Tab-separated table of C-alpha atoms and ligand atoms in Angstrom:
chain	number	residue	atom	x	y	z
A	142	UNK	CA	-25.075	42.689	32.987
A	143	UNK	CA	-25.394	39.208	33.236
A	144	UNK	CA	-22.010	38.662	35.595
A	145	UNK	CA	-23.277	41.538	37.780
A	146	UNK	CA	-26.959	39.038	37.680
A	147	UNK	CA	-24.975	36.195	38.720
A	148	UNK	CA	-22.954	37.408	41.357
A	149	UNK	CA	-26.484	39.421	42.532
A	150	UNK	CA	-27.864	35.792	42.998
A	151	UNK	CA	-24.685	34.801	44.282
A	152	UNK	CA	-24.760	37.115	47.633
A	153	UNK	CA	-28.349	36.126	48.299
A	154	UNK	CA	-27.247	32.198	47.974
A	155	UNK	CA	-24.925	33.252	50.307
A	156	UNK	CA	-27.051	35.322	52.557
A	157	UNK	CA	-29.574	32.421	53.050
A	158	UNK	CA	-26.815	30.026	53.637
A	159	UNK	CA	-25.613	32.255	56.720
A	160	UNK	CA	-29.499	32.895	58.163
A	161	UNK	CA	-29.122	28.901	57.778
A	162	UNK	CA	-26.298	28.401	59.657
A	163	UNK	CA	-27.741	30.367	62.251
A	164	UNK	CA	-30.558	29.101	62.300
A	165	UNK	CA	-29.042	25.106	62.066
A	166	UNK	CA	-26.492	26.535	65.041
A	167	UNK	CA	-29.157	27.765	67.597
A	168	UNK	CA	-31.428	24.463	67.040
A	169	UNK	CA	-27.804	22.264	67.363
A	170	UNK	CA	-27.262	24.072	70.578
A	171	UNK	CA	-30.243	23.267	72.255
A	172	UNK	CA	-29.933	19.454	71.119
A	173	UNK	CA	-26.180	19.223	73.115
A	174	UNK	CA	-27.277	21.515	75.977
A	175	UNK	CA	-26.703	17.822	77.785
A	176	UNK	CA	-23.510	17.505	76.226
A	177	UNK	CA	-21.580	20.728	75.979
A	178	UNK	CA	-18.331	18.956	75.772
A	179	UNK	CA	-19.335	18.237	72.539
A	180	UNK	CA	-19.973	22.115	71.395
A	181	UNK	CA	-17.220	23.521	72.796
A	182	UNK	CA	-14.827	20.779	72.284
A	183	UNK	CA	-15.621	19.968	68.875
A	184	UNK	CA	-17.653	22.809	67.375
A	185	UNK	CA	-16.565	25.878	68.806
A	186	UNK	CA	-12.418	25.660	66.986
A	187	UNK	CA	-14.695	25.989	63.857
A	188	UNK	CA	-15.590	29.381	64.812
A	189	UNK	CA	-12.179	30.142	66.525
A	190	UNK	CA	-10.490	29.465	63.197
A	191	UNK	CA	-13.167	31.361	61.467
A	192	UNK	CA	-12.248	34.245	63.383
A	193	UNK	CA	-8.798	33.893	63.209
A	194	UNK	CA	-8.799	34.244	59.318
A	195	UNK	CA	-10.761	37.515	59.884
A	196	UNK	CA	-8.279	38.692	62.903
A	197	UNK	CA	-5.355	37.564	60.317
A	198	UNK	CA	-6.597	40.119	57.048
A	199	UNK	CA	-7.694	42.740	59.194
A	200	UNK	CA	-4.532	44.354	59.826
A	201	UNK	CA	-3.080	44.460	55.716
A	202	UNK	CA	-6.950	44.957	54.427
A	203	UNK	CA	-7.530	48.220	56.666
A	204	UNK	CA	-3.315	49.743	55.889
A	205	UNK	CA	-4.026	48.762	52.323
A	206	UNK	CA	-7.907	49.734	51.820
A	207	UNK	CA	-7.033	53.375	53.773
A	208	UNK	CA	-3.763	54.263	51.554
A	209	UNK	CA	-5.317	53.555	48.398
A	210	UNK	CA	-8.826	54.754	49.361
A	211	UNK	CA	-6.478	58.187	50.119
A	212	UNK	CA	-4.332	57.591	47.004
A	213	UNK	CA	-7.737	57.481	44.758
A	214	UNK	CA	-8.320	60.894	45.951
A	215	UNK	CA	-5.348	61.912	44.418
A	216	UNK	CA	-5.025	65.511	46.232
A	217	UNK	CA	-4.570	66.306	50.028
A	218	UNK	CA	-7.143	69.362	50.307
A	219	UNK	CA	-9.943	66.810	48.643
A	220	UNK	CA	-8.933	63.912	51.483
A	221	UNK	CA	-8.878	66.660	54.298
A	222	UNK	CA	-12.056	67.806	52.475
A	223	UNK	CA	-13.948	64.239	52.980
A	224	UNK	CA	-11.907	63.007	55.748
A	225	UNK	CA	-13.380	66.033	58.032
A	226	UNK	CA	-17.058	65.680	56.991
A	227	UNK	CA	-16.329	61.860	57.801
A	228	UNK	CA	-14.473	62.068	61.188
A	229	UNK	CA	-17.174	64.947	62.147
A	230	UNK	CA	-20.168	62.475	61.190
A	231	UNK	CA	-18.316	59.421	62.771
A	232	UNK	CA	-17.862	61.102	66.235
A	233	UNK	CA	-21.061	63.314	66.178
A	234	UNK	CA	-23.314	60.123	65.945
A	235	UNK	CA	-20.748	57.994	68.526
A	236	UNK	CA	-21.918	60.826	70.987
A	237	UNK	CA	-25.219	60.855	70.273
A	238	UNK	CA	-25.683	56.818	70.397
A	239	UNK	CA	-23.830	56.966	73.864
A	240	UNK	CA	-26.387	59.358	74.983
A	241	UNK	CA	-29.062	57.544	73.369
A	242	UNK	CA	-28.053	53.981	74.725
A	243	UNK	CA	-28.141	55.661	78.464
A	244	UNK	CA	-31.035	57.978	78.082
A	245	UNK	CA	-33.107	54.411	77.002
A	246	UNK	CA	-31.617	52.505	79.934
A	247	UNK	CA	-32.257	55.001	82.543
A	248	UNK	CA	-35.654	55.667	81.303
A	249	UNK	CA	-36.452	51.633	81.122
A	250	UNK	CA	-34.606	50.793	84.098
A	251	UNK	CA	-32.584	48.381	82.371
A	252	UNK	CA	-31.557	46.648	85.235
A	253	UNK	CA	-34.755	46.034	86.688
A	254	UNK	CA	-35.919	45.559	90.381
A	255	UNK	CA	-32.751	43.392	90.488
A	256	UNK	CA	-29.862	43.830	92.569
A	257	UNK	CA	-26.474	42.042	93.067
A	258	UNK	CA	-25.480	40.641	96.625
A	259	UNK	CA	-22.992	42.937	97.954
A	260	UNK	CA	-20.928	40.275	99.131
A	261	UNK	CA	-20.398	40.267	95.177
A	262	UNK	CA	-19.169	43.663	95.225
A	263	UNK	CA	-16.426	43.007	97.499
A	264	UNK	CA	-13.162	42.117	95.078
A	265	UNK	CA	-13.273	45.474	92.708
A	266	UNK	CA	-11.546	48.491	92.181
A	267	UNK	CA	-7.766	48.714	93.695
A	268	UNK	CA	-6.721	45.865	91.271
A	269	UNK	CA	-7.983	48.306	88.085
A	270	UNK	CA	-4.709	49.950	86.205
A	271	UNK	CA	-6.789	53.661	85.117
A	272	UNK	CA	-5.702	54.652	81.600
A	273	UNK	CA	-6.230	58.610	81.859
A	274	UNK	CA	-7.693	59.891	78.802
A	275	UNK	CA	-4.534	62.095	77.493
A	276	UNK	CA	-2.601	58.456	77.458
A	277	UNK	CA	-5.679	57.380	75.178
A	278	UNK	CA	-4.807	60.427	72.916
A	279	UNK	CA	-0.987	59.891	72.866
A	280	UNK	CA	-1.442	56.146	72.394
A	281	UNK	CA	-3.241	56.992	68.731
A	282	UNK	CA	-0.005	57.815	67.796
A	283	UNK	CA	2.699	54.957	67.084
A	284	UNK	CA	6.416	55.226	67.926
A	285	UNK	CA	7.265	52.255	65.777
A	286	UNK	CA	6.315	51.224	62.444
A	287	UNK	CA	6.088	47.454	62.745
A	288	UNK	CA	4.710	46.766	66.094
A	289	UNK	CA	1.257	48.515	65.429
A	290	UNK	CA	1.063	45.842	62.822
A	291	UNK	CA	2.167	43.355	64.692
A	292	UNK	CA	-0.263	43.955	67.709
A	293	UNK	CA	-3.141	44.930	65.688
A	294	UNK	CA	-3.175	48.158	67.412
A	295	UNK	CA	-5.951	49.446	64.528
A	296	UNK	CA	-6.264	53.389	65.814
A	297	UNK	CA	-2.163	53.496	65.185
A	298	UNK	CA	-2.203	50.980	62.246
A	299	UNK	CA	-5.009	53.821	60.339
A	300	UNK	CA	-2.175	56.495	61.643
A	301	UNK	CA	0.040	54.742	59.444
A	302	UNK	CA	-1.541	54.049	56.508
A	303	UNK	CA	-2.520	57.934	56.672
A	304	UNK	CA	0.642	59.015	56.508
A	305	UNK	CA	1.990	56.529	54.348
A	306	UNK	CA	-0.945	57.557	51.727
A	307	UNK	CA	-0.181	61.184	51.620
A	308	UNK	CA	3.799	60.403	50.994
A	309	UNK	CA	2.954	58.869	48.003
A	310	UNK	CA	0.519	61.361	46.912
A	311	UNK	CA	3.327	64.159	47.676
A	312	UNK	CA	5.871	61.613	45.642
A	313	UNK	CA	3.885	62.164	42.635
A	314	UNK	CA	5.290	60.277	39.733
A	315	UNK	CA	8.250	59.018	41.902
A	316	UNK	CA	5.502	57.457	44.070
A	317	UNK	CA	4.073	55.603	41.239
A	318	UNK	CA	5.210	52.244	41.854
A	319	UNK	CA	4.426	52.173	45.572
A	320	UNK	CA	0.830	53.432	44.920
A	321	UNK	CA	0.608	50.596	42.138
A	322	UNK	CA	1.604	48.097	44.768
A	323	UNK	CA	-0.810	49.264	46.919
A	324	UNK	CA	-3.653	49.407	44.687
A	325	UNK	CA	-3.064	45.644	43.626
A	326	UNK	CA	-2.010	44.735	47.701
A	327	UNK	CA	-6.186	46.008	48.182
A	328	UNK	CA	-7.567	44.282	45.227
A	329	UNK	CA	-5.859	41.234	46.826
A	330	UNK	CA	-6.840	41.713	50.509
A	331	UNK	CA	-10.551	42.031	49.687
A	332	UNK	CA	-10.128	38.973	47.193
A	333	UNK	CA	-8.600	36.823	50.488
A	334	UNK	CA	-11.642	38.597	52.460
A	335	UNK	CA	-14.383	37.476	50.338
A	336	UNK	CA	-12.930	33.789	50.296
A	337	UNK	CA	-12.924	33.934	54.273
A	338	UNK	CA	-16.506	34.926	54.286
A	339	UNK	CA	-17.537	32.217	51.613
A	340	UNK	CA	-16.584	30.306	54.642
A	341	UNK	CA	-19.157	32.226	56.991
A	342	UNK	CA	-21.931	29.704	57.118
A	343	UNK	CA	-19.872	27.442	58.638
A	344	UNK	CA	-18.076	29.492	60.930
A	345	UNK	CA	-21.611	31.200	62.613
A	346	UNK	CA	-23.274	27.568	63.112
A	347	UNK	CA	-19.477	26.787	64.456
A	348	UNK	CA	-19.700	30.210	66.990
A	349	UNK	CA	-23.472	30.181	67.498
A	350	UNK	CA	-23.695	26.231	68.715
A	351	UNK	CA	-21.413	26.534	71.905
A	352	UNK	CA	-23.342	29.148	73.115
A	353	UNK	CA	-26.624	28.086	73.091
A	354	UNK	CA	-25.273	24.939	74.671
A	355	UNK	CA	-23.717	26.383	76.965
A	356	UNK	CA	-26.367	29.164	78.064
A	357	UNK	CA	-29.502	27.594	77.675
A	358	UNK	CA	-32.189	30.013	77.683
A	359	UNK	CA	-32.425	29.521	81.235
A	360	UNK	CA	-29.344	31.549	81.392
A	361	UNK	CA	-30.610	33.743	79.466
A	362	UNK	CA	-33.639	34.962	80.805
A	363	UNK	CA	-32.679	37.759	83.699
A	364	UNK	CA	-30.281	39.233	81.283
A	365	UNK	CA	-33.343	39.005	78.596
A	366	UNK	CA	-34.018	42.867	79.733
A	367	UNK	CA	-30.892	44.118	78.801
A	368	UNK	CA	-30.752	42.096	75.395
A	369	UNK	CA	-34.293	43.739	74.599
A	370	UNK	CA	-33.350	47.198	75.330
A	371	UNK	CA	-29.918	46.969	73.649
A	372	UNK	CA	-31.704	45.993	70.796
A	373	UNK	CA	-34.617	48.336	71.251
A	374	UNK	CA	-31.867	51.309	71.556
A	375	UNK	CA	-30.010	49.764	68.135
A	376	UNK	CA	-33.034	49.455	66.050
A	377	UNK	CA	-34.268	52.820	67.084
A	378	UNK	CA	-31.090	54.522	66.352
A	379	UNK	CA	-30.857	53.338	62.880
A	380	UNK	CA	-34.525	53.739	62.271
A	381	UNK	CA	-33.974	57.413	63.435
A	382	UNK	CA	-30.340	58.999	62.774
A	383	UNK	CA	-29.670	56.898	59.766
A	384	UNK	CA	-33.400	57.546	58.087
A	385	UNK	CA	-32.564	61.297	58.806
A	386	UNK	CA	-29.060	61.685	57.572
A	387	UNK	CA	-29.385	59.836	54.806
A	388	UNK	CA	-32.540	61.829	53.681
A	389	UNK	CA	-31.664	65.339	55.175
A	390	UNK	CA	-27.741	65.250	53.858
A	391	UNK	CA	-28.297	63.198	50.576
A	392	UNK	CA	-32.045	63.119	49.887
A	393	UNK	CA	-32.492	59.468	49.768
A	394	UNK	CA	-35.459	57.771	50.910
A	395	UNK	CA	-34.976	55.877	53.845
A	396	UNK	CA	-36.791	52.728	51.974
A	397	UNK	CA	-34.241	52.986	49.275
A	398	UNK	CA	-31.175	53.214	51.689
A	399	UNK	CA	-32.125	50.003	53.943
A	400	UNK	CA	-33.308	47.991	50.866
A	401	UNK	CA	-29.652	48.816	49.234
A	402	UNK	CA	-28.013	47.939	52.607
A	403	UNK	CA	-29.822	44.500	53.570
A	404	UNK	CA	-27.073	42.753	52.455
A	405	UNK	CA	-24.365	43.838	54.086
A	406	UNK	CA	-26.425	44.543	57.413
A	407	UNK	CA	-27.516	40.822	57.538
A	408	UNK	CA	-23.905	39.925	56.807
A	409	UNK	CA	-22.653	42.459	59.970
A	410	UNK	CA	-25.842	40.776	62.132
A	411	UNK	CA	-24.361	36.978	61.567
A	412	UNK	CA	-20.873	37.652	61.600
A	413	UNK	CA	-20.006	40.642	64.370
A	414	UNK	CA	-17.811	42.295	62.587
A	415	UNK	CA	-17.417	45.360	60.682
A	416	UNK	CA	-14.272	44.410	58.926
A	417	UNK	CA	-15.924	41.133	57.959
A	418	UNK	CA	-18.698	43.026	56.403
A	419	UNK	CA	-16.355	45.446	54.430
A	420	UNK	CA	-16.687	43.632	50.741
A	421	UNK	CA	-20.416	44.089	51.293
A	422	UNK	CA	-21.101	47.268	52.604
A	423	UNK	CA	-18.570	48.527	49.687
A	424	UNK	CA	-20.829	46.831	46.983
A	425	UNK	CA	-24.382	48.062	48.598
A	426	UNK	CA	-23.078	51.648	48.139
A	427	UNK	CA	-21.623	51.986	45.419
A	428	UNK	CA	-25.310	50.123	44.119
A	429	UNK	CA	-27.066	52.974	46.144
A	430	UNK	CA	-24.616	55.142	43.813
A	431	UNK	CA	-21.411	55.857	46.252
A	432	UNK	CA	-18.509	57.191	44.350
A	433	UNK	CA	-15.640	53.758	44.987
A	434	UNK	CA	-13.438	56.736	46.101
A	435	UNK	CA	-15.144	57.900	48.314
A	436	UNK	CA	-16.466	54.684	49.503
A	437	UNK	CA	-13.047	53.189	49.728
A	438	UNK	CA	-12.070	55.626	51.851
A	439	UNK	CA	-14.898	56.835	54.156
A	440	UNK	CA	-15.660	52.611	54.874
A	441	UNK	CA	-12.687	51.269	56.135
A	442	UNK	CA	-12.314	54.174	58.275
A	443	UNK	CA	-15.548	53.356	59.696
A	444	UNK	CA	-15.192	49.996	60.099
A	445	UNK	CA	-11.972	50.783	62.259
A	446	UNK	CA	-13.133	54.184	64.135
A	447	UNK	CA	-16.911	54.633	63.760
A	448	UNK	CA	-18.756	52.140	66.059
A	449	UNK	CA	-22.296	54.071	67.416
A	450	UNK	CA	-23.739	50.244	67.843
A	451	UNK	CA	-20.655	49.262	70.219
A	452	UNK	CA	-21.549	52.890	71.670
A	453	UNK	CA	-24.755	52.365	72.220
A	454	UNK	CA	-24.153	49.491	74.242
A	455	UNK	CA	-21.329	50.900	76.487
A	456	UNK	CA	-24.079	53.285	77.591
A	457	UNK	CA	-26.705	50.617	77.818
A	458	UNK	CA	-24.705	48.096	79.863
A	459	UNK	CA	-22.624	50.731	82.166
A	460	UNK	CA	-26.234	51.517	83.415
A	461	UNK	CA	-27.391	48.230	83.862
A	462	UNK	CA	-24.003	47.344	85.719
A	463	UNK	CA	-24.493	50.465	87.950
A	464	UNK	CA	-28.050	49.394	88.884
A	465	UNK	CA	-27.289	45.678	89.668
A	466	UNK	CA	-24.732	46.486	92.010
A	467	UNK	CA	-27.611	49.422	93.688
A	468	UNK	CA	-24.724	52.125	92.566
A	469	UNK	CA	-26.164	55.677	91.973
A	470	UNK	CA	-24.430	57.225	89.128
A	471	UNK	CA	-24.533	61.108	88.383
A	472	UNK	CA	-25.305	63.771	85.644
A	473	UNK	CA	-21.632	64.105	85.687
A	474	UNK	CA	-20.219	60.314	85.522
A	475	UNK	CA	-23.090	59.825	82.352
A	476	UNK	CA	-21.223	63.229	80.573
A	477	UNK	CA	-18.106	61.089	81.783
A	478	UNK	CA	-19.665	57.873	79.942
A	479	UNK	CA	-20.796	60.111	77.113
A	480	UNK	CA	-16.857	61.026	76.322
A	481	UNK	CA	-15.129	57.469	77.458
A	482	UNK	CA	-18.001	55.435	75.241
A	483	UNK	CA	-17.323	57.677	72.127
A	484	UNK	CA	-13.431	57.158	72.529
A	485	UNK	CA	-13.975	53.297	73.446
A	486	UNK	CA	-15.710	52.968	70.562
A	487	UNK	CA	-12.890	54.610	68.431
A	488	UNK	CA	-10.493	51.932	69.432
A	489	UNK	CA	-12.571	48.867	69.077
A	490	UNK	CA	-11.413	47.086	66.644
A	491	UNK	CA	-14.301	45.811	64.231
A	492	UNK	CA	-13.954	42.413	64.470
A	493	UNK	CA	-16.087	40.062	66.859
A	494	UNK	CA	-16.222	40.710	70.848
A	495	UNK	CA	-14.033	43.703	70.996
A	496	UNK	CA	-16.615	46.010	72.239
A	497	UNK	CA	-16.726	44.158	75.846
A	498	UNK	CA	-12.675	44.761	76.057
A	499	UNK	CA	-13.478	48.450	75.557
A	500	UNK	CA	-16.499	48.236	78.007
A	501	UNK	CA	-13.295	48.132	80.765
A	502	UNK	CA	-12.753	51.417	80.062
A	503	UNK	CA	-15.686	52.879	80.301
A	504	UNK	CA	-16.455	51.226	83.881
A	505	UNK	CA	-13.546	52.326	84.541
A	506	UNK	CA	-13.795	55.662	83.584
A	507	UNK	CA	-16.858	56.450	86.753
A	508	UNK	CA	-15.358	53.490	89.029
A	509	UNK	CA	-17.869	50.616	88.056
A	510	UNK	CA	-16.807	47.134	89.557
A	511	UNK	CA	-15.453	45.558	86.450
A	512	UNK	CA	-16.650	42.278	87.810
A	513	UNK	CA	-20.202	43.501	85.586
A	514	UNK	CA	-18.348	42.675	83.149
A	515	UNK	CA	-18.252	38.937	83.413
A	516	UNK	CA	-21.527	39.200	83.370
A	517	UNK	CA	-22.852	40.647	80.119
A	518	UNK	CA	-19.741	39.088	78.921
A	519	UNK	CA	-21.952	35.149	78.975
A	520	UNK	CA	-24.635	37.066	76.421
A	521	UNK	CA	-21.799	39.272	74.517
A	522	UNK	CA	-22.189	37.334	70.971
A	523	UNK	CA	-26.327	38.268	71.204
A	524	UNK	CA	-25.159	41.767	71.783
A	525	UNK	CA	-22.651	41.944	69.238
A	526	UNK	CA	-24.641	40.905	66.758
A	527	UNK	CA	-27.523	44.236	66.913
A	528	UNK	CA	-23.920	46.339	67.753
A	529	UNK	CA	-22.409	45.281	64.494
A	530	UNK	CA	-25.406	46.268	62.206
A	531	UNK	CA	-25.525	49.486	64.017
A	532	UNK	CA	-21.901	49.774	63.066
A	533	UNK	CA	-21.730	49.130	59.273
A	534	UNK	CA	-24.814	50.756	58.844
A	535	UNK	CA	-23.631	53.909	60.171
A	536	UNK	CA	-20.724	53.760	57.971
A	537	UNK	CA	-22.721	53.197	54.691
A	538	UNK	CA	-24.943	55.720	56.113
A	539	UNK	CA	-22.315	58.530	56.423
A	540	UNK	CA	-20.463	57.170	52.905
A	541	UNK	CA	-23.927	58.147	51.765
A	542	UNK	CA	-23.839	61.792	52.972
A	543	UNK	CA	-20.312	62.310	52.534
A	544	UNK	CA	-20.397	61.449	48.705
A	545	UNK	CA	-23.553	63.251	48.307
A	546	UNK	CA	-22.205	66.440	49.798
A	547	UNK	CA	-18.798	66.205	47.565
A	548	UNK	CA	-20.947	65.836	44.979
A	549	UNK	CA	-23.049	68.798	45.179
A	550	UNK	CA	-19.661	70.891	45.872
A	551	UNK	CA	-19.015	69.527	42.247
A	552	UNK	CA	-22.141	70.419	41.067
A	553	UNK	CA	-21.636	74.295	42.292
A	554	UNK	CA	-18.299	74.330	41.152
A	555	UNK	CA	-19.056	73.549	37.598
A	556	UNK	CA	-22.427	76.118	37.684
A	557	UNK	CA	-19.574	78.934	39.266
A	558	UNK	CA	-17.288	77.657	36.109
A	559	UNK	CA	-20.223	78.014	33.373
A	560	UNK	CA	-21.681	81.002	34.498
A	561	UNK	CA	-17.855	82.679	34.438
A	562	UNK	CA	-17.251	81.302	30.657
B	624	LIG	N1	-18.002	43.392	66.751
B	624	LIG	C1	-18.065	44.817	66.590
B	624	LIG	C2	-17.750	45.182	65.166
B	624	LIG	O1	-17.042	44.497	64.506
B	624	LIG	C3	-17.173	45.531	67.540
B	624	LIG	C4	-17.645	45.277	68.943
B	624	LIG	O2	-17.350	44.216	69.502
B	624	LIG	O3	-18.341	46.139	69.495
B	624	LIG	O4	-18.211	46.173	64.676
């Protein structure tokens, strides 16, 4: 009781400290606006070795944290059991968010009155490699063991540790030593994880300095429109799909559920990343009463595969790119968006700025000049922040539904078992 008290008080120190780095970051960057050399020469490898340390633990955190989140479940039918409800949750609310983002930026005309020279347009297309969907599909699946790892290819890399958890659940007692090693390789990976994020405070005043110095809000103001919708499309989509699910699949109040979460959403808001935010978002549930089983295994999934924030903003910014440069786009290219975006969002990894590689894709996808790209790219760390707490939110969200709905099968099981004895 009183270690859980002090490592309670603990978080929040920690909490505070990051609002303050933020805070102490955005007021630094408008002091060296006149001298950006400064930020970016001086401030900004702070942040760059801040994310490095994430980039580094991502790849053993999500093989371990899968395989033993599998291995806790100890049979196949009960992973296939949670790992459908999950992957059906995951890519049901990915669609939905993709249609969301573009049905709010159509309807607000996200890219205003304002349209791109068309000398501008000139340079794009021809130079764009397409990736066909069915490559998308066949690239899940990894032809070599160590180079997923080494690349951080993280759709392959889950593959893996998929596999690799249901050998040594089919191994049984033979399997025993493996699955101890992997249970203490997590333990350890979230250990390393929580020391890099004791490090946060200083690494978003290091990655939130250069670009207020460097942007201004001068910079910032004509692409103010699409930062207020994206984030007017993010909070409404956790307001609405998360309140529901959470209350319609697992009858917890809303109030409850975001209370529980505030930790770990204000960690995903200041850091952009979903992996980052794993240690917390695995602590708020299992407070809001997530079975660690389940939690260990429906979270990292999520923070790899289930990004309806980074979705959300696909939609929102492959409109706004479409109305800059005055290009009409169809009922049929925003179905096209619809699938791209959800599959995009599948491979992003969760760790800071990924979502605008994917965003290639999508343009891609309906023949968008990629050049839009460079520029939502100069605001990406403002968008990335809303994306992110749309992302680990919706994973705690579905770990809440998930566990609740196992839970009840339990129930039912053991009223069918009474009433038989
Ligand atoms: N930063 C996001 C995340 O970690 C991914 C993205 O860039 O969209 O969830």
């Amino acid at each position: 009781m009183e270690k859980s008290k002090r490592q309670h008080s603990k978080k929040i120190g920690l909490t505070t400290k990051i609002i303050l780095g933020l805070v102490l970051g955005i007021i630094c960057g408008f002091l060296l606006q006149e001298h950006q050399s400064i930020a970016t020469d001086y401030i900004k490898p702070f942040g760059t070795i801040f994310l490095n340390l994430i980039k580094t633990i991502v790849v053993p955190l999500v093989i371990f944290s899968i395989t033993q989140g599998i291995i806790s479940l100890k049979d196949i039918k009960k992973v296939g059991s949670i790992g459908a409800k999950t992957i059906m949750f995951y890519v049901c609310t990915t669609a939905f968010a993709v249609a969301f983002g573009l049905l709010v930026a159509n309807t607000l005309n996200v890219g205003g009155s304002y349209v791109l020279n068309s000398s501008t347009l000139q340079s794009y297309d021809s130079a764009v490699n397409k990736v066909s969907l069915m490559d998308t599909f066949v690239n899940i699946f990894p032809s070599n063991f160590v180079e997923p790892l080494l690349n951080a290819t993280m759709l392959q890399v889950i593959v893996i540790a998929i596999f690799f958890g249901f050998g040594i659940i089919k191994a049984g007692e033979k399997g025993k030593v493996v699955a101890n090693f992997v249970e203490s390789m997590s333990e350890v990976c979230i250990k390393i994880m929580e020391m890099i994020i004791a490090l946060s405070p200083i690494g978003v005043f290091a990655l939130i300095t250069p670009v207020v110095a460097t942007n201004g809000i001068a910079i910032l103001l004509p692409l103010l429109r699409l930062i207020g919708i994206a984030y007017f499309a993010s909070i409404l989509h956790i307001i609405v799909i998360y309140s529901g699910t959470v209350k319609l699949f697992a009858g917890m109040s809303p109030r409850k559920f975001f209370k529980g979460m505030s930790p770990a959403m204000l960690f995903a808001f200041s850091s952009a990343s979903s992996i980052g935010s794993l240690p917390f978002n695995l602590e708020c549930t299992e407070k809001l009463g997530a079975d660690k089983e389940v939690a260990s295994f429906v979270l990292p999934l999520g923070a790899t595969i289930n990004m309806d924030g980074t979705a959300i903003y696909q939609g929102v910014c492959a409109i706004f790119i479409a109305q800059i440069f005055g290009i009409d786009l169809g009922f049929g290219q925003q179905l096209m968006i619809i699938l791209t975006a959800t599959l995009a969002s599948i491979g992003t990894a969760g760790v800071p700025g990924s979502g605008v590689i994917m965003l290639a894709m999508v343009l891609q996808s309906v023949g968008l000049p990629l050049e839009g790209i460079a520029l939502v790219q100069g605001i990406d760390r403002i968008l990335d922040m809303a994306r992110t707490t749309v992302n680990v939110t919706g994973d705690a969200a579905c770990t809440i539904c998930v566990d609740a709905s196992e839970k009840r099968k339990l129930r039912k099981r053991a009223a069918v078992a009474s009433l038989e004895n």
